[in-house]
């Protein structure tokens, strides 16, 4: 089983990575820090774009874990940009595997978490992934690990 953790946080060893470590404790996994990749905005065709490289890694994974801090009441920009880039180059229902979402921040409100959960659920449904749920803290991450 190949597990890929896509970390949207600019802090590769921060709270989002700690949630992934709790979820994936005892499992071997690869971390892809989005800040290490250039992913142009939807509609841009600039040199140096690495979206295809990131997409290849996602396609290879049996389990995809996407982690995002809560910024400006929502999923962080790097993760949102990645999701946006799927429109067009990725066919509906062309991915397989499980999707887990890690979403944490300093006292987010319930509606913010619900919006993030909804977005990831719809993303999974559109592209053929099985959405296993969201964790917002280490306790939830440990419980969600049972679905791995």
mmCIF file of C-alpha atoms in Angstrom, residues 9-137:
data_model
loop_
_atom_site.group_PDB
_atom_site.id
_atom_site.type_symbol
_atom_site.label_atom_id
_atom_site.label_comp_id
_atom_site.label_asym_id
_atom_site.label_seq_id
_atom_site.Cartn_x
_atom_site.Cartn_y
_atom_site.Cartn_z
ATOM 1 C CA UNK A 9 1.427 23.907 5.248
ATOM 2 C CA UNK A 10 4.478 26.095 4.684
ATOM 3 C CA UNK A 11 5.886 24.518 7.872
ATOM 4 C CA UNK A 12 6.976 21.012 6.868
ATOM 5 C CA UNK A 13 7.271 19.960 10.510
ATOM 6 C CA UNK A 14 4.310 21.887 11.926
ATOM 7 C CA UNK A 15 0.874 20.984 13.218
ATOM 8 C CA UNK A 16 -0.402 19.637 9.898
ATOM 9 C CA UNK A 17 2.553 17.242 9.674
ATOM 10 C CA UNK A 18 1.963 16.236 13.312
ATOM 11 C CA UNK A 19 -1.635 15.295 12.441
ATOM 12 C CA UNK A 20 -0.353 13.180 9.562
ATOM 13 C CA UNK A 21 2.107 11.457 11.904
ATOM 14 C CA UNK A 22 -0.771 10.647 14.284
ATOM 15 C CA UNK A 23 -2.970 9.328 11.477
ATOM 16 C CA UNK A 24 -0.196 7.321 9.842
ATOM 17 C CA UNK A 25 1.617 6.102 12.958
ATOM 18 C CA UNK A 26 3.388 2.840 12.206
ATOM 19 C CA UNK A 27 2.841 3.184 8.443
ATOM 20 C CA UNK A 28 5.412 3.963 5.810
ATOM 21 C CA UNK A 29 4.480 7.036 3.785
ATOM 22 C CA UNK A 30 5.902 9.679 1.494
ATOM 23 C CA UNK A 31 5.458 13.375 2.244
ATOM 24 C CA UNK A 32 5.028 15.877 -0.551
ATOM 25 C CA UNK A 33 5.319 19.444 0.746
ATOM 26 C CA UNK A 34 3.466 21.671 -1.692
ATOM 27 C CA UNK A 35 5.769 24.614 -0.914
ATOM 28 C CA UNK A 36 8.565 22.647 -2.609
ATOM 29 C CA UNK A 37 6.683 22.577 -5.930
ATOM 30 C CA UNK A 38 5.654 25.235 -8.389
ATOM 31 C CA UNK A 39 2.032 24.743 -9.312
ATOM 32 C CA UNK A 40 0.758 27.528 -11.489
ATOM 33 C CA UNK A 41 -2.734 28.897 -10.964
ATOM 34 C CA UNK A 42 -5.604 27.440 -12.962
ATOM 35 C CA UNK A 43 -5.420 28.764 -16.522
ATOM 36 C CA UNK A 44 -1.735 29.726 -16.411
ATOM 37 C CA UNK A 45 0.761 28.184 -18.804
ATOM 38 C CA UNK A 46 4.029 29.410 -17.334
ATOM 39 C CA UNK A 47 7.378 27.669 -17.598
ATOM 40 C CA UNK A 48 8.478 25.557 -14.644
ATOM 41 C CA UNK A 49 5.035 24.263 -13.706
ATOM 42 C CA UNK A 50 5.276 21.021 -11.676
ATOM 43 C CA UNK A 51 1.596 20.086 -11.498
ATOM 44 C CA UNK A 52 2.113 16.991 -13.655
ATOM 45 C CA UNK A 53 4.874 15.782 -11.327
ATOM 46 C CA UNK A 54 2.585 16.154 -8.304
ATOM 47 C CA UNK A 55 -0.314 14.538 -10.171
ATOM 48 C CA UNK A 56 1.865 11.526 -11.065
ATOM 49 C CA UNK A 57 2.640 10.987 -7.380
ATOM 50 C CA UNK A 58 -1.054 11.268 -6.491
ATOM 51 C CA UNK A 59 -1.982 8.744 -9.179
ATOM 52 C CA UNK A 60 0.570 6.271 -7.802
ATOM 53 C CA UNK A 61 -0.860 6.410 -4.273
ATOM 54 C CA UNK A 62 -3.340 3.903 -2.871
ATOM 55 C CA UNK A 63 -3.997 6.240 0.044
ATOM 56 C CA UNK A 64 -3.933 10.006 -0.324
ATOM 57 C CA UNK A 65 -3.779 12.187 2.772
ATOM 58 C CA UNK A 66 -4.218 15.896 2.135
ATOM 59 C CA UNK A 67 -3.359 18.237 4.976
ATOM 60 C CA UNK A 68 -4.165 21.916 5.238
ATOM 61 C CA UNK A 69 -3.992 24.565 7.909
ATOM 62 C CA UNK A 70 -7.058 26.802 8.196
ATOM 63 C CA UNK A 71 -6.098 30.127 6.604
ATOM 64 C CA UNK A 72 -8.601 32.938 6.136
ATOM 65 C CA UNK A 73 -11.433 30.666 7.275
ATOM 66 C CA UNK A 74 -10.746 28.044 4.616
ATOM 67 C CA UNK A 75 -8.411 25.492 3.078
ATOM 68 C CA UNK A 76 -4.974 27.059 2.541
ATOM 69 C CA UNK A 77 -4.082 28.494 -0.862
ATOM 70 C CA UNK A 78 -1.571 25.817 -1.874
ATOM 71 C CA UNK A 79 -4.124 23.024 -1.403
ATOM 72 C CA UNK A 80 -6.924 25.054 -2.991
ATOM 73 C CA UNK A 81 -4.679 25.757 -5.988
ATOM 74 C CA UNK A 82 -3.874 22.041 -6.316
ATOM 75 C CA UNK A 83 -7.581 21.163 -6.291
ATOM 76 C CA UNK A 84 -8.320 23.881 -8.853
ATOM 77 C CA UNK A 85 -5.672 22.509 -11.203
ATOM 78 C CA UNK A 86 -7.477 19.162 -11.470
ATOM 79 C CA UNK A 87 -10.157 20.811 -13.629
ATOM 80 C CA UNK A 88 -9.443 19.888 -17.216
ATOM 81 C CA UNK A 89 -6.313 17.724 -17.117
ATOM 82 C CA UNK A 90 -7.796 15.091 -14.788
ATOM 83 C CA UNK A 91 -10.809 13.135 -16.015
ATOM 84 C CA UNK A 92 -13.713 12.544 -13.661
ATOM 85 C CA UNK A 93 -13.535 9.204 -11.820
ATOM 86 C CA UNK A 94 -9.978 8.577 -13.082
ATOM 87 C CA UNK A 95 -8.367 8.130 -9.646
ATOM 88 C CA UNK A 96 -8.611 5.205 -7.255
ATOM 89 C CA UNK A 97 -7.922 4.751 -3.592
ATOM 90 C CA UNK A 98 -8.774 6.364 -0.294
ATOM 91 C CA UNK A 99 -8.674 10.038 0.618
ATOM 92 C CA UNK A 100 -8.184 11.371 4.143
ATOM 93 C CA UNK A 101 -8.271 15.067 4.983
ATOM 94 C CA UNK A 102 -6.377 16.744 7.825
ATOM 95 C CA UNK A 103 -7.591 20.256 8.600
ATOM 96 C CA UNK A 104 -6.350 22.162 11.601
ATOM 97 C CA UNK A 105 -6.031 25.684 12.847
ATOM 98 C CA UNK A 106 -6.244 27.971 15.837
ATOM 99 C CA UNK A 107 -9.876 27.690 16.978
ATOM 100 C CA UNK A 108 -11.641 27.375 13.630
ATOM 101 C CA UNK A 109 -15.395 27.739 13.736
ATOM 102 C CA UNK A 110 -17.680 24.795 12.980
ATOM 103 C CA UNK A 111 -18.785 26.189 9.603
ATOM 104 C CA UNK A 112 -15.164 26.484 8.458
ATOM 105 C CA UNK A 113 -14.513 22.822 9.209
ATOM 106 C CA UNK A 114 -17.778 21.803 7.567
ATOM 107 C CA UNK A 115 -16.854 23.742 4.420
ATOM 108 C CA UNK A 116 -13.451 22.068 4.233
ATOM 109 C CA UNK A 117 -14.957 18.628 4.800
ATOM 110 C CA UNK A 118 -17.563 19.264 2.101
ATOM 111 C CA UNK A 119 -14.921 20.414 -0.390
ATOM 112 C CA UNK A 120 -12.788 17.317 0.108
ATOM 113 C CA UNK A 121 -15.804 15.011 -0.005
ATOM 114 C CA UNK A 122 -16.889 16.517 -3.339
ATOM 115 C CA UNK A 123 -13.323 16.393 -4.681
ATOM 116 C CA UNK A 124 -13.092 12.690 -3.823
ATOM 117 C CA UNK A 125 -16.485 11.944 -5.360
ATOM 118 C CA UNK A 126 -15.693 13.797 -8.566
ATOM 119 C CA UNK A 127 -12.360 12.081 -9.164
ATOM 120 C CA UNK A 128 -13.197 8.538 -8.007
ATOM 121 C CA UNK A 129 -11.584 8.456 -4.567
ATOM 122 C CA UNK A 130 -13.248 6.983 -1.482
ATOM 123 C CA UNK A 131 -13.483 9.757 1.087
ATOM 124 C CA UNK A 132 -12.710 8.337 4.514
ATOM 125 C CA UNK A 133 -13.161 11.547 6.487
ATOM 126 C CA UNK A 134 -11.489 14.478 8.166
ATOM 127 C CA UNK A 135 -9.447 14.887 11.331
ATOM 128 C CA UNK A 136 -8.915 18.229 13.014
ATOM 129 C CA UNK A 137 -6.850 17.075 15.990
#
